[in-house]
Structures are given as structure tokens and as C-alpha cells.
Coordinates of N, CA, C and O in Angstrom, one line a residue:
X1 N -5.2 -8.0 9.6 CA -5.6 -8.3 8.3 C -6.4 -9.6 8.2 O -6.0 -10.6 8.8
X2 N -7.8 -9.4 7.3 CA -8.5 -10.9 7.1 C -7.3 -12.0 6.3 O -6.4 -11.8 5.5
X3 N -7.7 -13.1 6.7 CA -6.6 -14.5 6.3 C -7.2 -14.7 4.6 O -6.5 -15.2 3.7
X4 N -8.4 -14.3 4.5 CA -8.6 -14.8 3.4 C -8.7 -13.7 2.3 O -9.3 -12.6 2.3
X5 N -7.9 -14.3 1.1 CA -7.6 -12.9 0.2 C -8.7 -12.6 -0.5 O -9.6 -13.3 -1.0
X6 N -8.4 -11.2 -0.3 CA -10.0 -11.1 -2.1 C -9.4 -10.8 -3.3 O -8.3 -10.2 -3.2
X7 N -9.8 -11.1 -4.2 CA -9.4 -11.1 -5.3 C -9.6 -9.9 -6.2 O -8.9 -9.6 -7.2
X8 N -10.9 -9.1 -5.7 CA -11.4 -7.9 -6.1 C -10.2 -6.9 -6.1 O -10.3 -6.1 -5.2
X9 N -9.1 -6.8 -7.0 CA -8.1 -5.4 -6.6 C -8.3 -4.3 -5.9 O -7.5 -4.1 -5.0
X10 N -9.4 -3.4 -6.1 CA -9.9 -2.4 -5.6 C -10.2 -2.2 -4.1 O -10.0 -1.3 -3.2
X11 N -10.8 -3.6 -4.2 CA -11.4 -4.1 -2.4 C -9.9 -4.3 -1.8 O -9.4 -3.8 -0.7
X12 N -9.4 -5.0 -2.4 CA -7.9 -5.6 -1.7 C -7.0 -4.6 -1.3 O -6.3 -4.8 -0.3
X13 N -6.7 -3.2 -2.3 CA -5.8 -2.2 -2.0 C -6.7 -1.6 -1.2 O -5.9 -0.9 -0.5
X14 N -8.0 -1.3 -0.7 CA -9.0 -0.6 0.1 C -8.4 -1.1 1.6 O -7.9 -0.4 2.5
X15 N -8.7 -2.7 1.5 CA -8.1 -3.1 2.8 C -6.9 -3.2 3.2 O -6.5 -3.2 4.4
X16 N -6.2 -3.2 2.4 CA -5.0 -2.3 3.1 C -5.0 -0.9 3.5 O -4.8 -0.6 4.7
X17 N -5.1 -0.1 2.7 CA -5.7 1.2 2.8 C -5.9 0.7 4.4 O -4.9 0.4 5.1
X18 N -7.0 0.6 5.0 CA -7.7 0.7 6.0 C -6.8 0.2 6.7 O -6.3 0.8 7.6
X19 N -6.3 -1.3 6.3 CA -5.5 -2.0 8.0 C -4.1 -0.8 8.0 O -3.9 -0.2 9.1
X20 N -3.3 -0.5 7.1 CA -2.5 0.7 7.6 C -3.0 1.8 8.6 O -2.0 2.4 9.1
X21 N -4.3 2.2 8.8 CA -4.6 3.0 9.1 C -4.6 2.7 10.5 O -4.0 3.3 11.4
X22 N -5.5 1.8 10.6 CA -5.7 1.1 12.2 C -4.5 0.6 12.5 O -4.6 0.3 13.7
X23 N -3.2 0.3 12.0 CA -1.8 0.3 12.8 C -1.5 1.2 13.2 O -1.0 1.1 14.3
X24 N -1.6 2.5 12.4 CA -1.1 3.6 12.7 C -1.7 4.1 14.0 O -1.1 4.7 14.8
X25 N -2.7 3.8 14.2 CA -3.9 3.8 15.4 C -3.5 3.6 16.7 O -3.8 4.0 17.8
X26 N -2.8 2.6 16.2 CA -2.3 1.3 17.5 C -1.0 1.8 18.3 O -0.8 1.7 19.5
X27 N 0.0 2.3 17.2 CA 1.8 2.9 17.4 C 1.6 3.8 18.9 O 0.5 4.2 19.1
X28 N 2.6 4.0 19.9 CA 2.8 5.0 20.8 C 3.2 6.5 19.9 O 3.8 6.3 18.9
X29 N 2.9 7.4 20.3 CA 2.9 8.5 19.7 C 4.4 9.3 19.5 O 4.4 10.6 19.4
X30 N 5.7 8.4 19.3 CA 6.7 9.1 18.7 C 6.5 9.7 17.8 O 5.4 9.8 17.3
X31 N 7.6 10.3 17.5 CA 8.2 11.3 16.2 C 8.6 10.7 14.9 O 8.5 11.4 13.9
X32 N 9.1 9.7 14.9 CA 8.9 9.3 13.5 C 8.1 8.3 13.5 O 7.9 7.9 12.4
X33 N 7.4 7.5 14.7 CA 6.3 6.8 14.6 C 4.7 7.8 13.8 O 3.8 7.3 13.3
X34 N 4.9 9.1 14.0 CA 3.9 9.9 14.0 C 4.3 10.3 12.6 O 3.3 10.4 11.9
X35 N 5.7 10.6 11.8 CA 5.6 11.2 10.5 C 6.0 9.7 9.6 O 6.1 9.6 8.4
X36 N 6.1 8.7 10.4 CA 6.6 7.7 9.4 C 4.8 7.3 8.5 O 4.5 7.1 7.4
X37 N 4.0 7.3 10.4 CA 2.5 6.9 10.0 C 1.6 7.9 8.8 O 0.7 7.5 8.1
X38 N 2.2 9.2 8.9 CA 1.8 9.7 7.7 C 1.8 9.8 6.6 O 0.9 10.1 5.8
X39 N 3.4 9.4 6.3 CA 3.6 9.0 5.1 C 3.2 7.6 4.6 O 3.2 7.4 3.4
X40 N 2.9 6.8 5.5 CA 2.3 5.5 5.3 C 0.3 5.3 4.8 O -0.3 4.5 4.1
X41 N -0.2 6.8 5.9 CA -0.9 6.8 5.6 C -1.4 7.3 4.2 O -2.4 6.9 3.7
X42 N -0.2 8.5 3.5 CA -0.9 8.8 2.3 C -0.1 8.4 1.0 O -0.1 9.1 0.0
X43 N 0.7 7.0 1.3 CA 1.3 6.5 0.2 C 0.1 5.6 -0.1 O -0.4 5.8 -1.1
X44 N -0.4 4.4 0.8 CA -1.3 3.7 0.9 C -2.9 3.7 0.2 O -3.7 2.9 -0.4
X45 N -3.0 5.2 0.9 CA -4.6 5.7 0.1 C -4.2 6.3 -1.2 O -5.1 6.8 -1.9
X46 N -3.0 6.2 -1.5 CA -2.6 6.9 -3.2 C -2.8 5.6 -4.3 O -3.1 5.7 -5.5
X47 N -2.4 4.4 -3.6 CA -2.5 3.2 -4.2 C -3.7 3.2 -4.8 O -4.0 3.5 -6.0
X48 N -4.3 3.0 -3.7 CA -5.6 3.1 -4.2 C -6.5 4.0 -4.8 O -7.5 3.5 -5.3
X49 N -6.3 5.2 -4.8 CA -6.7 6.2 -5.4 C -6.3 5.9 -6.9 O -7.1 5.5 -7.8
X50 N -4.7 6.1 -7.1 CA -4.2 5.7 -8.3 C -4.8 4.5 -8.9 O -5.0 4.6 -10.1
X51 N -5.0 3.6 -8.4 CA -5.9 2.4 -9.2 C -7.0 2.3 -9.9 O -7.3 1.6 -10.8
X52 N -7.9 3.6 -9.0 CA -8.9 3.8 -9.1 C -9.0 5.0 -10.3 O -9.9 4.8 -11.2
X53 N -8.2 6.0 -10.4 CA -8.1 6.3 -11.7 C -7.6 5.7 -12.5 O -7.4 6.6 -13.4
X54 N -7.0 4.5 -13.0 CA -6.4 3.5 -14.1 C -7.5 3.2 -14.8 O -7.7 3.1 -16.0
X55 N -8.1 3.1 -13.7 CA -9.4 2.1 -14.1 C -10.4 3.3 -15.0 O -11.3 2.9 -15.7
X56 N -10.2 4.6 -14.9 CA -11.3 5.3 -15.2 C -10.8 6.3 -16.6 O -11.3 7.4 -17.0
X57 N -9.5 5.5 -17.2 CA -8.6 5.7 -17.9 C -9.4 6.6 -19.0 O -10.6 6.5 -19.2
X58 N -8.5 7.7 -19.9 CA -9.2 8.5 -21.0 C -7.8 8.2 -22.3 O -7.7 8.7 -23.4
X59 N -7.0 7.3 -21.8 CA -6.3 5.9 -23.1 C -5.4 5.3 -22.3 O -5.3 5.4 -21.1
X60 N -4.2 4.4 -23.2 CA -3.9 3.6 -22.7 C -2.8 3.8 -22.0 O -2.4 3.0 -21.2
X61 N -2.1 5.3 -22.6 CA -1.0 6.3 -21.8 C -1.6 6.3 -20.8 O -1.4 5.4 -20.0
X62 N -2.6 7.5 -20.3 CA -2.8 7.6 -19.1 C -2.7 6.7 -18.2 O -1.9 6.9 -17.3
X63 N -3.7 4.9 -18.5 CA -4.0 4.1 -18.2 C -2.8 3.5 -17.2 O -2.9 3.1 -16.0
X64 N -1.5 3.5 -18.3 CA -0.1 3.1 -17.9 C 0.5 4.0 -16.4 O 0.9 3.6 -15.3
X65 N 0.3 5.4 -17.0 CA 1.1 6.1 -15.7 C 0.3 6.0 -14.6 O 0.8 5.9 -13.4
X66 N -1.0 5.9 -14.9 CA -1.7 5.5 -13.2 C -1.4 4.5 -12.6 O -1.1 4.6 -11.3
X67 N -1.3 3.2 -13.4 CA -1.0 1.9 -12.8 C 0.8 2.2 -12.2 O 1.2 1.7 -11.1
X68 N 1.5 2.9 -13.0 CA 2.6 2.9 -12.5 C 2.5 4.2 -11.5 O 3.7 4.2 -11.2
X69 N 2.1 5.1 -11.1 CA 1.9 5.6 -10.1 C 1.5 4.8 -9.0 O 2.2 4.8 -7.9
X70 N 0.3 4.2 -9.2 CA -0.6 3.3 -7.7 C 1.0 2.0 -7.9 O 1.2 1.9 -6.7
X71 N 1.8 1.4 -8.4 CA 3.0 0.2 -8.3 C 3.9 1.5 -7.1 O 4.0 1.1 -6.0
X72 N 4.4 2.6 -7.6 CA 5.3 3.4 -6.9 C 5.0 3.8 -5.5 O 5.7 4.1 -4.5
X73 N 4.1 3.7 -5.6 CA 2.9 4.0 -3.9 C 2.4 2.7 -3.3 O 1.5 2.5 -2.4
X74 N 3.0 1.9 -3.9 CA 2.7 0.8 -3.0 C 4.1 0.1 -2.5 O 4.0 -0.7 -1.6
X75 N 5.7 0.7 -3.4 CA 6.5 0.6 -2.9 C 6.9 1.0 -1.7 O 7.4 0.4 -0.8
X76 N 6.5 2.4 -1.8 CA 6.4 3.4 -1.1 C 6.2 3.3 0.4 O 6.9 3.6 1.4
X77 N 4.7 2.6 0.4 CA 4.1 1.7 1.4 C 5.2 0.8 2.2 O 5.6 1.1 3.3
X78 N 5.5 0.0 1.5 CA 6.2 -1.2 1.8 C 8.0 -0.4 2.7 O 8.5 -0.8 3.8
X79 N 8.5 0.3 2.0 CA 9.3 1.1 2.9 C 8.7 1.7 4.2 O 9.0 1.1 5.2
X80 N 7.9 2.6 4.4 CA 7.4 3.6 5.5 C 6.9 2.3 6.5 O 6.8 2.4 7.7
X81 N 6.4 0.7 5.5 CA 6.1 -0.5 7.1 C 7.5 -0.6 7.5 O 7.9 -0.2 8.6
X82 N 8.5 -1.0 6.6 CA 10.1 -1.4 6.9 C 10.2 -0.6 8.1 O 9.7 -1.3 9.0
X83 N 10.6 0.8 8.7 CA 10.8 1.6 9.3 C 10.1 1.5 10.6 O 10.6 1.3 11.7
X84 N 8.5 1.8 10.2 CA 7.9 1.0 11.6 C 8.3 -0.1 12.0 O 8.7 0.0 13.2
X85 N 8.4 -1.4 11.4 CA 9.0 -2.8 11.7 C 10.4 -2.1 12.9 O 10.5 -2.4 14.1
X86 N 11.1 -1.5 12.2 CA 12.3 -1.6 13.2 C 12.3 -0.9 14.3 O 13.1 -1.0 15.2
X87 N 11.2 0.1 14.5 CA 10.7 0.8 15.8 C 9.8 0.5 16.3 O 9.7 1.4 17.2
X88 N 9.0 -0.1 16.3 CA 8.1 -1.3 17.1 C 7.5 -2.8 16.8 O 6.6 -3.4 16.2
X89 N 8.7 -3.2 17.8 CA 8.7 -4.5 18.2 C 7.7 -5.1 18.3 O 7.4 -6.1 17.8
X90 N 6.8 -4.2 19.3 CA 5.8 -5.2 19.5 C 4.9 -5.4 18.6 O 4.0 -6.2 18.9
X91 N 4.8 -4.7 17.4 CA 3.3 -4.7 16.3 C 4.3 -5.5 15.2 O 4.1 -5.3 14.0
X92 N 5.3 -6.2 15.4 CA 5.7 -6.7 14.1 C 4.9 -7.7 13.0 O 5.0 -7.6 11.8
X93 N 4.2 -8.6 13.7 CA 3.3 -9.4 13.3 C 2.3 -8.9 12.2 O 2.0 -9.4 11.2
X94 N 1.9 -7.6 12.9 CA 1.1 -7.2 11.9 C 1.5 -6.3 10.8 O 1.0 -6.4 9.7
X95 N 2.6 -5.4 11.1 CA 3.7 -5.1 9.9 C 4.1 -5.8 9.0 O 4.1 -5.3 7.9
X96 N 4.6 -7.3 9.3 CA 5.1 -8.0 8.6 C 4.0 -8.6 7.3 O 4.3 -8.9 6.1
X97 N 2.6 -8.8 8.0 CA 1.9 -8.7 7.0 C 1.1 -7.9 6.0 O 0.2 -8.3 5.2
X98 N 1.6 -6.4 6.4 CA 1.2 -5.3 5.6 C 2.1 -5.0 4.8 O 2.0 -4.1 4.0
X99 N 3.7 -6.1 5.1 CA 4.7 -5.3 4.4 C 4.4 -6.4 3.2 O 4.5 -6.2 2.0
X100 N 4.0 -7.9 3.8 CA 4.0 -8.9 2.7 C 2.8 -8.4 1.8 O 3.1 -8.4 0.6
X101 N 1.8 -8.1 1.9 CA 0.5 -7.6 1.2 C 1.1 -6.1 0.2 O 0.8 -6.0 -1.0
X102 N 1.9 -5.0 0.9 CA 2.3 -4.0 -0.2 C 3.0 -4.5 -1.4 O 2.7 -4.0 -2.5
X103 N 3.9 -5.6 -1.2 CA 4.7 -6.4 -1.7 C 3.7 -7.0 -3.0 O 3.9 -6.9 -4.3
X104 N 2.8 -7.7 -2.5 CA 1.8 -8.4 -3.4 C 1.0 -7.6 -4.3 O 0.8 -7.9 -5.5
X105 N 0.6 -6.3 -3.7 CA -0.1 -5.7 -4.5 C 0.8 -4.7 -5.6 O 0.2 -4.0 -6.4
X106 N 1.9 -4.8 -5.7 CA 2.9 -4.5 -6.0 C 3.3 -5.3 -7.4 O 3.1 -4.9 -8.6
X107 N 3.9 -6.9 -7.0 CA 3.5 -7.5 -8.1 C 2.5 -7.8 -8.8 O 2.5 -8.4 -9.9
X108 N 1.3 -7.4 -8.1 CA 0.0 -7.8 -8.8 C 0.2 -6.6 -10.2 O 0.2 -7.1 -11.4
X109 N 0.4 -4.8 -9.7 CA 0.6 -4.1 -10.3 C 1.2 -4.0 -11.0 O 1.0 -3.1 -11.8
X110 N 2.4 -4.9 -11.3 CA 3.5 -4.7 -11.7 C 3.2 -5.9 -13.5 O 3.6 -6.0 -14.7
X111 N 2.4 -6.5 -12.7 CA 1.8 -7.5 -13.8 C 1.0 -7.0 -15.0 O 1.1 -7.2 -16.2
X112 N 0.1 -6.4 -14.3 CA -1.0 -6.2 -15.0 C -0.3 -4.6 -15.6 O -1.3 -4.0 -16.1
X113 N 0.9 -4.0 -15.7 CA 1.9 -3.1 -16.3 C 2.4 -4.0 -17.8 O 2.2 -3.9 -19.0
X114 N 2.9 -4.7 -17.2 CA 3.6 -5.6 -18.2 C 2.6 -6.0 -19.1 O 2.7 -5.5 -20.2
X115 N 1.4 -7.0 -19.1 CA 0.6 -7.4 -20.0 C -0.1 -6.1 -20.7 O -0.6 -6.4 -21.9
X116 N -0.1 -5.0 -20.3 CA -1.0 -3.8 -20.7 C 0.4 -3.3 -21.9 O 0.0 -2.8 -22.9
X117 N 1.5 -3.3 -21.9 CA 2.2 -2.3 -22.3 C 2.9 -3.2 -23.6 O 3.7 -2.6 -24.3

């Protein structure tokens, strides 16, 4: 993951999006390394997808369930790293900061929930 955050939401859930991906890349090819990475991979790109429809909202209902869809998929995220975390040791480092970034983008979502509603 780059050290330096972006502030652009879209770009920021993108790069996650992507660094999940390139972990999953990295894993030895177990059985729940292989369905844990799937479900990581399409909680992650839902974040972002879901954001990406909030944003393209047709009112303020909609607006809400997307953002709390992309908040639930980024929970989501943050479990399916937990799991990896305890089945490979050696990539913790970089788990640990995909689990702290799901986390963030989470509260980020969770905020901009709150001031919307």
C-alpha cells in the first residue's frame, strides 16, 4: 500500500480495491486461502462499485442504501483480511494494513452516513 493517503474517496477505495487483489496474488494456493481471496476479492470491488453508485444517486434514499451497502462491503473486507491474517504469517504486514485501511474507509463511510441522514 502507498504511505501517503489520498483523499479522493473513489481513488482511495480503488486502491484498495487493487492492493487486495495483488495480495491475493501473492497467497500460496490453499483452500481457504483461494475462497477466502474471493470473497475478499468481490467484497472489496463492491465497496467501490457501491460508492460509485451513491455517488450517481436518483435521491437521497437510494443515495443512503448505496453508501450503506459500499460501509457493509467494506466490513466485509475487513473480516475475509482477519482470516487471511491468521493463515499467513508471512503477508501479515501487509494485511494488517489492508485490514487498518478497510477499517478507515469504513469510518469514512460511516460518516458521511451520518451527516447525510
Amino acid at each position: 500500500m502507498p504511505n501517503t493517503k489520498v483523499y479522493n474517496l473513489e481513488e482511495r477505495i480503488y486502491i484498495f480495491a487493487r492492493e487486495c487483489r495483488i495480495l491475493i496474488k501473492s497467497l500460496s494456493k490453499t483452500i481457504s486461502n483461494i475462497e477466502d481471496g474471493r470473497q475478499l476479492i468481490r467484497s472489496s470491488g463492491s465497496t467501490g462499485a457501491n460508492y460509485i453508485e451513491a455517488n450517481e444517486k436518483l435521491g437521497k434514499k437510494d443515495f443512503l442504501m448505496r453508501m450503506k451497502i459500499a460501509r457493509k462491503e467494506a466490513k466485509e473486507s475487513h473480516y475475509w483480511l482477519k482470516l487471511l491474517y491468521d493463515m499467513n504469517v508471512s503477508n501479515r504486514k501487509i494485511i494488517d494494513k489492508l485490514k487498518a485501511e478497510a477499517l478507515e474507509i469504513k469510518k469514512i463511510l460511516s460518516a458521511i452516513i451520518n451527516k447525510s441522514s
